[in-house]
GROMACS .gro file of C-alpha atoms in nm:
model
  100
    1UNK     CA    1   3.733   1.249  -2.114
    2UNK     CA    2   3.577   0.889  -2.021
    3UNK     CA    3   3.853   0.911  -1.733
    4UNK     CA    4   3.733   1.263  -1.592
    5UNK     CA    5   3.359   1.149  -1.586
    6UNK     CA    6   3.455   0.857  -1.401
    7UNK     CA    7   3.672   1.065  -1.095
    8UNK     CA    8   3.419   1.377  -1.099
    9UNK     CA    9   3.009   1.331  -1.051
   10UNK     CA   10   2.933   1.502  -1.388
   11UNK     CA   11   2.805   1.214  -1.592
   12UNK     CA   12   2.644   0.967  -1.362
   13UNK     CA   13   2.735   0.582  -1.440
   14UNK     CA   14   2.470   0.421  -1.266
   15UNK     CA   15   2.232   0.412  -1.574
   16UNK     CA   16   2.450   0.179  -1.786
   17UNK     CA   17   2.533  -0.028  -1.461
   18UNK     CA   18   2.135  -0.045  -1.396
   19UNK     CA   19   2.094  -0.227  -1.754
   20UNK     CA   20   2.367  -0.489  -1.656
   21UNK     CA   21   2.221  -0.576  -1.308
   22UNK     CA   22   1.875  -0.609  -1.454
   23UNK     CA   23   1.997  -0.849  -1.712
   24UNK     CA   24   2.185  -1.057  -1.502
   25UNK     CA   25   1.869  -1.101  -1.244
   26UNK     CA   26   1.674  -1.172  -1.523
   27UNK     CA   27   1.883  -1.420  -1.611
   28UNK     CA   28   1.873  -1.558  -1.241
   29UNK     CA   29   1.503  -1.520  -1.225
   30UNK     CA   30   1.503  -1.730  -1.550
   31UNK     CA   31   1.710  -2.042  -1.398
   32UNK     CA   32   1.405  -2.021  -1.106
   33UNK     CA   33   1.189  -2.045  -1.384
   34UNK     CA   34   1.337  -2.382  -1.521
   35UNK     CA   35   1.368  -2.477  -1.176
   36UNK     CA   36   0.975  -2.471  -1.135
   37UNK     CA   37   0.958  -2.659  -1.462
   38UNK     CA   38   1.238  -2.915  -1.377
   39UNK     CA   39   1.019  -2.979  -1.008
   40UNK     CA   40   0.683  -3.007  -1.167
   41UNK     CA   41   0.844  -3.249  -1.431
   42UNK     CA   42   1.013  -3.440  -1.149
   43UNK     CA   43   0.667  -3.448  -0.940
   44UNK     CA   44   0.484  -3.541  -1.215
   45UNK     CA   45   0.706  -3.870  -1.297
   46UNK     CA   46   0.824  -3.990  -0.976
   47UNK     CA   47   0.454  -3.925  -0.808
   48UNK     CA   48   0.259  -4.168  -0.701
   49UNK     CA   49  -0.158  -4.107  -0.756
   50UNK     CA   50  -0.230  -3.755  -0.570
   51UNK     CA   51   0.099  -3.610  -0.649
   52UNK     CA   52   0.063  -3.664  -1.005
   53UNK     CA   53  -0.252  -3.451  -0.996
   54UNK     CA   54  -0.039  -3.186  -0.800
   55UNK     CA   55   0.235  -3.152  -1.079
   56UNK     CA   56   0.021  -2.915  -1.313
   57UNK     CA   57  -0.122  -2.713  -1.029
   58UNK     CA   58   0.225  -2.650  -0.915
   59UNK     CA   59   0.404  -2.613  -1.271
   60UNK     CA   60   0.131  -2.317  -1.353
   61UNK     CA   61   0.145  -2.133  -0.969
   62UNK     CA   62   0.549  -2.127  -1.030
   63UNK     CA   63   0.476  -1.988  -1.388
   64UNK     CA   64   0.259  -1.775  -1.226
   65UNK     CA   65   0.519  -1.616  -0.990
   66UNK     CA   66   0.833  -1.638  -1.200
   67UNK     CA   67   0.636  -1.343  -1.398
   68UNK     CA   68   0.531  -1.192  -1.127
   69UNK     CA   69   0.894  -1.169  -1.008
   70UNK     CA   70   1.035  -1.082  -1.417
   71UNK     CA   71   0.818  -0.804  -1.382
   72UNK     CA   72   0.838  -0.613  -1.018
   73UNK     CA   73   1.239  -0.688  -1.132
   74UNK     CA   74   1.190  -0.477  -1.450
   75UNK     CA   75   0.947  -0.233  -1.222
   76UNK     CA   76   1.242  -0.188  -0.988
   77UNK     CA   77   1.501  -0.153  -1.241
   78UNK     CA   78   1.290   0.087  -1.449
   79UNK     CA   79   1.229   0.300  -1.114
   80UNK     CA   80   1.603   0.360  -1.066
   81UNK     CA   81   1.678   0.442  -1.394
   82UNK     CA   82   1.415   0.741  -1.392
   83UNK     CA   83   1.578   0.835  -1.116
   84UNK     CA   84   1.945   0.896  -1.277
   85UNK     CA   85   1.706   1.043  -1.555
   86UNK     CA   86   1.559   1.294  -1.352
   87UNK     CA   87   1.882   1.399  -1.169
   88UNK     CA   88   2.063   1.382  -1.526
   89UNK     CA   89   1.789   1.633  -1.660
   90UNK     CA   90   1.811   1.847  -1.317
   91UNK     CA   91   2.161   1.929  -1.397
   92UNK     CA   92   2.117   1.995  -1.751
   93UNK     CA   93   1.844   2.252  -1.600
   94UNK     CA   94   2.112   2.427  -1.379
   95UNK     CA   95   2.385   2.415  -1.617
   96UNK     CA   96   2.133   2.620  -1.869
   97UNK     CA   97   2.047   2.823  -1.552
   98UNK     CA   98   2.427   2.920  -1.530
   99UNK     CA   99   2.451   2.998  -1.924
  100UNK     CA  100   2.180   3.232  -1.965
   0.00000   0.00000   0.00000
């Protein structure tokens, strides 16, 4: 049966495949995240007077958009899978339609 679903369009696969990609650019969103920290770190010890005071400024602005990014990635993920919901409950509509 898992072989039929996967050569006609009755069950739609994208769903599952949504979770994946949204884990794996979290995960990629994530390495930015320690990238911020690793370059405010490195600021912060190798500056010299003014940079120093920039380190903080800049650790909590790339915070600041990692979770911005984290969550318009789970906004855009979320959007798709309603939309494999909604088609998934539009045929489950017609094939009631067809029954009755």
């Amino acid at each position: 049966m898992i072989f039929w679903d996967l050569l006609t369009f009755e069950r739609l696969l994208t769903g599952p495949v949504v979770h994946i990609i949204y884990w794996c650019g979290l995960g990629i969103i994530a390495l930015g995240g320690f990238a911020v920290v690793g370059a405010a770190v490195g600021l912060s010890i190798r500056g010299e007077g003014l940079e120093k005071l920039v380190a903080l400024p800049a650790l909590v602005a790339g915070a600041l958009v990692v979770l911005g990014l984290a969550l318009l990635w789970r906004a855009m993920c979320e959007f798709y899978v309603a939309v494999f919901r909604i088609s998934d409950d539009l045929h489950a509509l017609r094939r009631s339609q067809n029954i009755d």
